Rosetta silent file (secondary structure, phi, psi, omega in degrees, C-alpha in Angstrom):
SEQUENCE: MITGAASGSGTPDSCQGMTGDALKTCNDAGNVGTAIGVGLIIGLWAAADVILGITYMVYRLASRQPRT
SCORE:     score description
SCORE:     0.000 S_00000001
   1 L     0.000  -43.175  179.831  -45.401   44.676  -40.666 S_00000001
   2 H   -66.012  -40.699  179.583  -42.460   45.135  -43.021 S_00000001
   3 H   -63.816  -41.608  178.603  -44.761   46.290  -45.814 S_00000001
   4 H   -63.083  -41.417  178.887  -46.416   48.801  -43.500 S_00000001
   5 H   -68.434  -37.858 -179.128  -43.083   50.203  -42.387 S_00000001
   6 H   -71.662  -29.962 -179.274  -41.789   50.375  -45.948 S_00000001
   7 H   -69.152  -20.147  179.716  -44.913   52.151  -47.184 S_00000001
   8 L   -84.663   -3.146 -179.036  -44.160   55.031  -44.832 S_00000001
   9 L   -80.971  158.128 -179.869  -40.792   55.780  -46.420 S_00000001
  10 L    88.387 -172.341 -179.395  -40.303   58.646  -48.828 S_00000001
  11 L   -92.544  123.681  178.161  -42.235   61.894  -49.091 S_00000001
  12 L   -62.126  154.811 -179.930  -45.992   61.575  -48.499 S_00000001
  13 H   -61.461  -32.747 -179.100  -48.317   62.854  -51.237 S_00000001
  14 H   -69.947  -13.426 -179.149  -49.689   65.490  -48.874 S_00000001
  15 H   -95.755    0.640 -178.652  -46.182   67.004  -48.573 S_00000001
  16 L   -63.753  134.981  178.640  -45.751   67.654  -52.301 S_00000001
  17 L    90.695   -7.087  179.213  -44.922   71.278  -53.046 S_00000001
  18 L   -87.700  153.396  177.864  -43.652   72.091  -49.569 S_00000001
  19 L  -137.890  162.468  173.498  -40.134   73.353  -48.917 S_00000001
  20 H    65.027 -136.231 -177.120  -37.890   74.060  -45.966 S_00000001
  21 H   -64.630  -33.974 -179.750  -39.208   73.633  -42.441 S_00000001
  22 H   -63.975  -41.483  178.148  -42.728   72.847  -43.633 S_00000001
  23 H   -65.666  -41.912  179.302  -41.444   69.862  -45.664 S_00000001
  24 H   -63.432  -44.728  178.955  -39.354   68.614  -42.731 S_00000001
  25 H   -62.469  -42.513  179.840  -42.310   68.895  -40.334 S_00000001
  26 H   -64.861  -42.828  177.693  -44.611   67.118  -42.784 S_00000001
  27 H   -64.866  -41.750  178.591  -42.109   64.270  -43.307 S_00000001
  28 H   -63.011  -39.812  178.626  -41.559   63.950  -39.548 S_00000001
  29 H   -64.306  -39.154  176.697  -45.317   63.738  -38.954 S_00000001
  30 H   -64.354  -39.325  178.787  -45.557   60.956  -41.546 S_00000001
  31 H   -67.200  -37.433  177.870  -42.734   59.064  -39.856 S_00000001
  32 H   -64.840  -43.098  178.087  -44.415   59.370  -36.447 S_00000001
  33 H   -61.399  -40.539  177.596  -47.651   57.997  -37.899 S_00000001
  34 H   -64.612  -42.453  179.386  -45.805   55.047  -39.411 S_00000001
  35 H   -63.717  -40.144  178.544  -44.072   54.318  -36.087 S_00000001
  36 H   -64.746  -43.118  179.237  -47.389   54.411  -34.227 S_00000001
  37 H   -62.168  -45.666  178.803  -48.957   52.045  -36.768 S_00000001
  38 H   -65.601  -39.229  177.475  -46.105   49.541  -36.576 S_00000001
  39 H   -62.597  -39.241  176.765  -46.130   49.773  -32.774 S_00000001
  40 H   -64.772  -40.492  178.489  -49.856   48.985  -32.701 S_00000001
  41 H   -61.923  -46.840  179.875  -49.341   45.960  -34.932 S_00000001
  42 H   -63.795  -42.541  179.761  -46.573   44.642  -32.660 S_00000001
  43 H   -63.301  -44.080  178.592  -48.621   45.352  -29.522 S_00000001
  44 H   -66.696  -37.283  177.814  -51.723   43.579  -30.829 S_00000001
  45 H   -62.271  -46.166  179.881  -49.594   40.650  -31.979 S_00000001
  46 H   -65.180  -40.233  178.736  -48.027   40.306  -28.529 S_00000001
  47 H   -63.326  -41.533  178.082  -51.425   40.603  -26.816 S_00000001
  48 H   -64.256  -38.896  177.491  -52.851   37.846  -29.028 S_00000001
  49 H   -62.509  -42.552  179.447  -49.850   35.633  -28.197 S_00000001
  50 H   -64.920  -44.931  179.593  -50.388   36.131  -24.460 S_00000001
  51 H   -62.084  -44.535  178.385  -54.114   35.389  -24.744 S_00000001
  52 H   -64.570  -38.551  178.825  -53.458   32.255  -26.800 S_00000001
  53 H   -64.594  -43.739  178.421  -50.769   31.118  -24.345 S_00000001
  54 H   -65.456  -41.509  178.463  -53.040   31.540  -21.335 S_00000001
  55 H   -61.814  -41.232  179.066  -55.866   29.752  -23.141 S_00000001
  56 H   -65.643  -41.145  178.647  -53.567   26.852  -23.980 S_00000001
  57 H   -63.375  -41.874  178.575  -52.364   26.599  -20.369 S_00000001
  58 H   -64.151  -41.919  178.538  -55.946   26.532  -19.077 S_00000001
  59 H   -61.648  -45.037 -179.539  -56.855   23.850  -21.624 S_00000001
  60 H   -63.455  -40.880  179.208  -53.850   21.715  -20.639 S_00000001
  61 H   -67.842  -36.134 -177.818  -54.666   22.013  -16.935 S_00000001
  62 H   -75.712  -26.286 -174.459  -58.325   21.161  -17.510 S_00000001
  63 H  -101.245    3.899 -179.160  -57.638   18.115  -19.689 S_00000001
  64 L   -76.791  157.574  179.449  -54.889   16.448  -17.617 S_00000001
  65 L   -76.765  136.303  179.045  -55.479   13.197  -15.840 S_00000001
  66 L   -69.857  148.114  178.420  -56.146   13.482  -12.102 S_00000001
  67 L   -77.621  139.508  178.800  -53.546   12.013   -9.761 S_00000001
  68 L  -116.889    0.000    0.000  -54.611    8.905   -7.901 S_00000001
């Protein structure tokens, strides 16, 4: 996640040769893309944690000893 966020820093190769507002717009678009990518990584990570947690709870409930 840190590597992905760090790779988005600086001026993208596609923005080389641009000046003024065009350069600012191009840099902003690159930053938005990086933010979306990092957000997807965090979202998928959290979803996997929830799925694993629910699976573990179901396993624990299914394998417990019945009360007598």
